[in-house]
Short mmCIF file of C-alpha atoms in Angstrom, two decimals:
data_model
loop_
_atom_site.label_atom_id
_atom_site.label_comp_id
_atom_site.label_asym_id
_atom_site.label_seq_id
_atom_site.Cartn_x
_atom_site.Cartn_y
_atom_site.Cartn_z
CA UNK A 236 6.73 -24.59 -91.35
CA UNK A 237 8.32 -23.55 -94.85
CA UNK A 238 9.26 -19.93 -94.22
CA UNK A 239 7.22 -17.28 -96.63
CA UNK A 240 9.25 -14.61 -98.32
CA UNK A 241 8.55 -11.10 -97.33
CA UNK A 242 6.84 -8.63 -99.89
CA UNK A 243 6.58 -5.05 -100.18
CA UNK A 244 3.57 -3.14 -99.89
CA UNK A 245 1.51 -3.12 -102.81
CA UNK A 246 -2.38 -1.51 -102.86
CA UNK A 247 -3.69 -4.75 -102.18
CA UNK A 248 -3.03 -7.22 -104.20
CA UNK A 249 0.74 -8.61 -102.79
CA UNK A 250 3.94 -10.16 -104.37
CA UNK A 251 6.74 -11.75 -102.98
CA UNK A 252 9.65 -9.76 -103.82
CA UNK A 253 10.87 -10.60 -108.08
CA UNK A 254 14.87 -10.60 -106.55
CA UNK A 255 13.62 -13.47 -104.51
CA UNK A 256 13.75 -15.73 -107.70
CA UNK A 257 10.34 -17.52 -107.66
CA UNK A 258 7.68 -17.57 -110.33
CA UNK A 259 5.18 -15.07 -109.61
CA UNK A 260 1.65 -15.39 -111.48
CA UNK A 261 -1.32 -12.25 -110.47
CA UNK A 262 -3.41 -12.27 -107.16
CA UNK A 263 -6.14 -11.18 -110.60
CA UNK A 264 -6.88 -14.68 -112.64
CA UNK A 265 -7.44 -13.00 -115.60
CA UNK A 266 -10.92 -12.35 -115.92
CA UNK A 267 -11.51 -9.67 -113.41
CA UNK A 268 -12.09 -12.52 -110.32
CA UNK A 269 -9.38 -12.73 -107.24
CA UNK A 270 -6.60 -15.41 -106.97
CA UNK A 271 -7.79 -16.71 -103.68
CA UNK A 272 -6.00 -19.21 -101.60
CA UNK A 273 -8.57 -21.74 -99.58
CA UNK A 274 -6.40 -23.61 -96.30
CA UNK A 275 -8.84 -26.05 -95.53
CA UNK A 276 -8.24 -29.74 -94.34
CA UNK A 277 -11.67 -30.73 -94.05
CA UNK A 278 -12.95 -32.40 -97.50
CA UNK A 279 -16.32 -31.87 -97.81
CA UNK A 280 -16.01 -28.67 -96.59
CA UNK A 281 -13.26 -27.52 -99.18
CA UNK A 282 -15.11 -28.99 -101.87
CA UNK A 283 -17.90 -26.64 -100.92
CA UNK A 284 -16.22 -23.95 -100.31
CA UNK A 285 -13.99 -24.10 -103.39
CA UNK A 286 -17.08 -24.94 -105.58
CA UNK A 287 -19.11 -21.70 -104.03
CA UNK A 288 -16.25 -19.54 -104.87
CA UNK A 289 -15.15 -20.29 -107.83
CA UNK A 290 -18.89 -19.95 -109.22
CA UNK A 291 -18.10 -16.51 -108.36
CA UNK A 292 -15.73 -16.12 -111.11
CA UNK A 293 -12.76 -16.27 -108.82
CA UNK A 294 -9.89 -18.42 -109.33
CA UNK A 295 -9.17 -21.08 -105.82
CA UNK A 296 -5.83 -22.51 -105.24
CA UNK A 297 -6.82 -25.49 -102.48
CA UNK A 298 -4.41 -26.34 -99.82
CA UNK A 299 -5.04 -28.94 -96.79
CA UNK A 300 -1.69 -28.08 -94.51
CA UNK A 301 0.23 -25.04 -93.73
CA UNK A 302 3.30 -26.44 -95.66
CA UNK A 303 1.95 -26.69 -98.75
CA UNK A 304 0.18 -23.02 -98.07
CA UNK A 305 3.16 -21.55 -97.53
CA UNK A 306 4.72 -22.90 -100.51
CA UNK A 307 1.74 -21.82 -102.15
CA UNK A 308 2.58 -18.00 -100.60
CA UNK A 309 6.27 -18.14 -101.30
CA UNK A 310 5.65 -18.65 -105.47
CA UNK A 311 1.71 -16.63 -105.67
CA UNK A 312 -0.15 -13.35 -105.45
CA UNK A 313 -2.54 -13.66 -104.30
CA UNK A 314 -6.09 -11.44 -103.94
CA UNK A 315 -7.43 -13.22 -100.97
CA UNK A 316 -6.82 -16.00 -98.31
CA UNK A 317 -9.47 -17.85 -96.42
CA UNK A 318 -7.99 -19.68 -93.50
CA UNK A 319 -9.06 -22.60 -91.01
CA UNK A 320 -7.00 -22.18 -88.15
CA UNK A 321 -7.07 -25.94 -86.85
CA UNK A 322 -4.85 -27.83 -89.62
CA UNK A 323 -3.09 -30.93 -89.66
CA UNK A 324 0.48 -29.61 -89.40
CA UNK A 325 -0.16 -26.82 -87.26
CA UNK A 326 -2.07 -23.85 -86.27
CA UNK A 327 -3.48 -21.19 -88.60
CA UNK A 328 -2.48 -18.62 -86.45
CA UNK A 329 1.18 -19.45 -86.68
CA UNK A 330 1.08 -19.06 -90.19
CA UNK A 331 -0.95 -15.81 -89.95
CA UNK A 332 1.72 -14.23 -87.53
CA UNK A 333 3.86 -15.43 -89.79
CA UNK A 334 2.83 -13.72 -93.12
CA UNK A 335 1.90 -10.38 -91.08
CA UNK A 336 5.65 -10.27 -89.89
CA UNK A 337 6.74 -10.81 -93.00
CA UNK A 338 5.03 -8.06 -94.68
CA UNK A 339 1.98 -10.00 -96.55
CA UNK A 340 -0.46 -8.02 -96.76
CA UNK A 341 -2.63 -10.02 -98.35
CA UNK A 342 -6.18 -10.18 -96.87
CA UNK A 343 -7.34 -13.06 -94.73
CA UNK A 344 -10.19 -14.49 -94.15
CA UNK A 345 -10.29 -16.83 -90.80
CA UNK A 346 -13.23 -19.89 -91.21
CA UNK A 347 -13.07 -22.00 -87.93
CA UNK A 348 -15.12 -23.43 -85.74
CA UNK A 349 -13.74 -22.17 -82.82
CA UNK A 350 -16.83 -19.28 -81.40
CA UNK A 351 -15.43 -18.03 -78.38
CA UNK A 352 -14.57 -14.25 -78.18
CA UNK A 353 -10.84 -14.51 -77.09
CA UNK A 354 -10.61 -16.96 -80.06
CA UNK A 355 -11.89 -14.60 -82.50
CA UNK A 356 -9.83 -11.29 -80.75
CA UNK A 357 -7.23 -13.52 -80.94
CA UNK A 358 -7.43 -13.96 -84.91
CA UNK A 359 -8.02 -10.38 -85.43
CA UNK A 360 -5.26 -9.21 -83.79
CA UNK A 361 -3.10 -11.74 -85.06
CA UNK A 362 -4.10 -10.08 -88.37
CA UNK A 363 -6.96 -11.28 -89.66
CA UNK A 364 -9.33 -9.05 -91.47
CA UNK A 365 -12.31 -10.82 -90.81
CA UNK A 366 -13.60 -13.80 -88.94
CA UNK A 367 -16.39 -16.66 -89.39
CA UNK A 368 -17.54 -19.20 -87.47
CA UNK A 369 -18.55 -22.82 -88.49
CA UNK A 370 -20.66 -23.92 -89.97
CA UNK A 371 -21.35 -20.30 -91.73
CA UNK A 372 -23.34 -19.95 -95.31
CA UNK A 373 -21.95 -19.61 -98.19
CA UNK A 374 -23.58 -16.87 -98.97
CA UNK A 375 -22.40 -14.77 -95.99
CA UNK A 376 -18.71 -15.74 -96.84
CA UNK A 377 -19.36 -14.35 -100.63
CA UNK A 378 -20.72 -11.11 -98.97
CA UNK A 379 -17.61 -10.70 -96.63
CA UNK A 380 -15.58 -11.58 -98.94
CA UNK A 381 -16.53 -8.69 -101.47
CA UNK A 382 -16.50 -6.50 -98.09
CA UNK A 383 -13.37 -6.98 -97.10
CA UNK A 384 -12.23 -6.79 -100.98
CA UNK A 385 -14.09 -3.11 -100.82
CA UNK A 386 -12.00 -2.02 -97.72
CA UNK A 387 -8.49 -2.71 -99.47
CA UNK A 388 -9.55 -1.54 -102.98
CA UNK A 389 -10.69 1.62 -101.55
CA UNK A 390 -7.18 2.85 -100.45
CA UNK A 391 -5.73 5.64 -102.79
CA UNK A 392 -2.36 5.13 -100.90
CA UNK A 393 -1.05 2.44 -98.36
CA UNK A 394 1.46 5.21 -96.87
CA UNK A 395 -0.07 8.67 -94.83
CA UNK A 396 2.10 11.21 -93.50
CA UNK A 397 1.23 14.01 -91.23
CA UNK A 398 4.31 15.97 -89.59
CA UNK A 399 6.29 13.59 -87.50
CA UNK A 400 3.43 10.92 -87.49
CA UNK A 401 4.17 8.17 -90.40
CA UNK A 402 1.11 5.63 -90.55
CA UNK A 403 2.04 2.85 -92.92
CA UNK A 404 -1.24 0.43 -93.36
CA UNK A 405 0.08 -2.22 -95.83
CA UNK A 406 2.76 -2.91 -92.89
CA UNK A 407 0.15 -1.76 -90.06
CA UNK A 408 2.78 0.21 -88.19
CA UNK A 409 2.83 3.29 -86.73
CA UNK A 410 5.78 5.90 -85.70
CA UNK A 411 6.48 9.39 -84.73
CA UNK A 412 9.87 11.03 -85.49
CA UNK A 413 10.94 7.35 -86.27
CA UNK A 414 9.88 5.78 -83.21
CA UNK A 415 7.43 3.05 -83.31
CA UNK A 416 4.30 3.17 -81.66
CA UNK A 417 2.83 -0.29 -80.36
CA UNK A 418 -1.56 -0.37 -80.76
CA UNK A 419 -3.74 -2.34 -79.62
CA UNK A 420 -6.20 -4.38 -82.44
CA UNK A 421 -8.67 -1.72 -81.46
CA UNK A 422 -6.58 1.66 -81.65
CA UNK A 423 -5.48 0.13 -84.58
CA UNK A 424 -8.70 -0.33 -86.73
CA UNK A 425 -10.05 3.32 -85.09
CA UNK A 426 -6.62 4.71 -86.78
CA UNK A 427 -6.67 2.58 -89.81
CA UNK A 428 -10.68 4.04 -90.66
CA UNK A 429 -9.28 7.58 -90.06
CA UNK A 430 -6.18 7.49 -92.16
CA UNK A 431 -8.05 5.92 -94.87
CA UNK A 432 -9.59 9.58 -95.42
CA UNK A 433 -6.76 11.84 -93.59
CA UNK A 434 -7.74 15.69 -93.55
CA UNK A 435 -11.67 14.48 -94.02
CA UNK A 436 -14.43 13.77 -91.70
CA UNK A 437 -15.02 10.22 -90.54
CA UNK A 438 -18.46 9.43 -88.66
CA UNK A 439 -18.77 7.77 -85.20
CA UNK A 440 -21.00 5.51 -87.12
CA UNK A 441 -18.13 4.34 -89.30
CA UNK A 442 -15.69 4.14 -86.68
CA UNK A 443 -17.94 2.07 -84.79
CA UNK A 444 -18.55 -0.58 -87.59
CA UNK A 445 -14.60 -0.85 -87.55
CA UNK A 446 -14.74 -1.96 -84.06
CA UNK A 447 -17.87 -4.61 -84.72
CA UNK A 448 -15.12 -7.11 -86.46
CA UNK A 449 -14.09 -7.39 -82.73
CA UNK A 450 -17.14 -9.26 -81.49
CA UNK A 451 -17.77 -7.44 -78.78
CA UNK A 452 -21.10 -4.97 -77.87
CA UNK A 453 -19.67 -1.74 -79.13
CA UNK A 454 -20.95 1.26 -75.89
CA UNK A 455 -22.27 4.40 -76.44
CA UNK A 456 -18.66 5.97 -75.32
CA UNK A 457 -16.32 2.96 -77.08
CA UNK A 458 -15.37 5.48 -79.64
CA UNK A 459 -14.41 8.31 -77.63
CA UNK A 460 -12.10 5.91 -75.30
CA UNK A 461 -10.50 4.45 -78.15
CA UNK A 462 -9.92 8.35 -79.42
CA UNK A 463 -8.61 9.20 -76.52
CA UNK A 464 -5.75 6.27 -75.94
CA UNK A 465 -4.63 7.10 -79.91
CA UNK A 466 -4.15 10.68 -78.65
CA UNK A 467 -2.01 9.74 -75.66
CA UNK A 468 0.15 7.91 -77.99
CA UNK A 469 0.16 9.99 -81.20
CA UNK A 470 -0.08 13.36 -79.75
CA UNK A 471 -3.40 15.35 -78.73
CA UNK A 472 -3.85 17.47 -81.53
CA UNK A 473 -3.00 14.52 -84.45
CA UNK A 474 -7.17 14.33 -84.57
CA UNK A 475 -9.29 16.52 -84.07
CA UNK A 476 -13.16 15.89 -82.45
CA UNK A 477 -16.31 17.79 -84.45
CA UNK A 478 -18.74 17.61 -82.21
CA UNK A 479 -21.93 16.29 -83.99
CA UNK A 480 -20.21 14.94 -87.05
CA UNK A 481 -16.93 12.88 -86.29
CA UNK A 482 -13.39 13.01 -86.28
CA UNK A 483 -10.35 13.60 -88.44
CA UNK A 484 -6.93 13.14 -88.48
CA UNK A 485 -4.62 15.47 -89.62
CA UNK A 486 -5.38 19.34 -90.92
CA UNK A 487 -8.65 19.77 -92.71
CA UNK A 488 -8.63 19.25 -96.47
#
């Protein structure tokens, strides 16, 4: 597999790195759409696919094999990637792993027709921001699609720092006086809702709909156990419990 540069963090939308010496065009296609990458082998499905999207005013770049993806990664910005993880050359997830390790932040999408539950935990915590399962409609994908474009746009900054804790989300990494702090895919998205808002109240409710990407039944007491693990590892008084009306990390606003 062709390796894909790294890039730093933008809000977003990601580019490889201009020193790098490829031609860069936007992750925007000019008329207020996303640049969105489609790794899809299958043809009928592609063509679908492709056709759906780009009715949505969005701009598709169509690739059938992780080569010619990552090519595709090493020389665009792009807005959006939707990803079949069963490709001719290779596995998807190998080239997710790869882009999350080197800094790509770009959204993905995963599209597969694997439906088992350690298939899709597997995805997410490979770095996938969202999952669905063949054969899906078309409609669904436009609706996660704008979701998960809602979730990134949303971010005032990609970088939160409180004390010794640094919380970096465009890199997803964690560390306290500079020592890094492994999370689980879970602890991760609990932490990731609450530092989107540091120093203001975040509802159960919205913690919980973090956790639904997982697949699995959320419990009445999910959020309070994942709560408690992040304050074993980040220190107990890094977020604070309201009782009645949710959490928050960091000192009140």
């Amino acid at each position: 597999m062709r390796p894909v540069p790294a890039s730093p963090p933008f809000e977003f939308c990601q580019y490889p790195p201009p020193e790098v010496g490829y031609k860069v065009t936007s992750c925007w296609d000019g008329t207020g759409g996303l640049r969105v990458l489609l790794i899809e082998d299958d043809v009928a499905l592609g063509e679908a696919v492709r056709d759906h999207v780009a009715g949505g005013a969005h701009a598709v770049d169509w690739m059938k094999t992780i080569d010619t993806a990552a090519s595709a990664l090493s020389t665009t910005g792009y807005g959006l990637v939707l990803l079949d993880l069963r490709l001719p050359d290779g596995s998807g997830i190998a080239l997710l792993k790869d882009i999350r390790a080197r800094g790509i932040t770009t959204p993905v999408i995963i599209l597969t027709a694997h439906d088992q539950i350690s298939d899709r935990i597997e995805g997410l915590n490979s770095g996938a921001d969202d999952y669905l399962v063949k054969p899906f409609n078309l409609g669904e994908l436009t609706a996660r699609m704008l979701a998960v474009s809602r979730r990134y746009e949303g971010r005032p900054v990609s970088l939160v720092r409180i004390g010794d804790l640094e919380i970096d989300a465009a890199e997803r990494r964690v560390s306290s006086a500079g020592e890094a702090i492994a999370l689980s895919g879970r602890e991760w998205a609990v932490l990731d809702t609450l530092s989107a808002r540091p120093g203001a109240v975040v509802s159960k409710a919205q913690i919980e709909e973090a956790l639904y990407a997982f697949g699995s039944e959320i419990e009445s007491n999910t959020v309070e156990v994942y709560v408690s693990r992040l304050r074993r590892k980040l220190g107990r008084d890094q977020i604070a419990t309201l009782r009645g009306v949710g959490y928050r990390l960091g000192r009140e606003r």
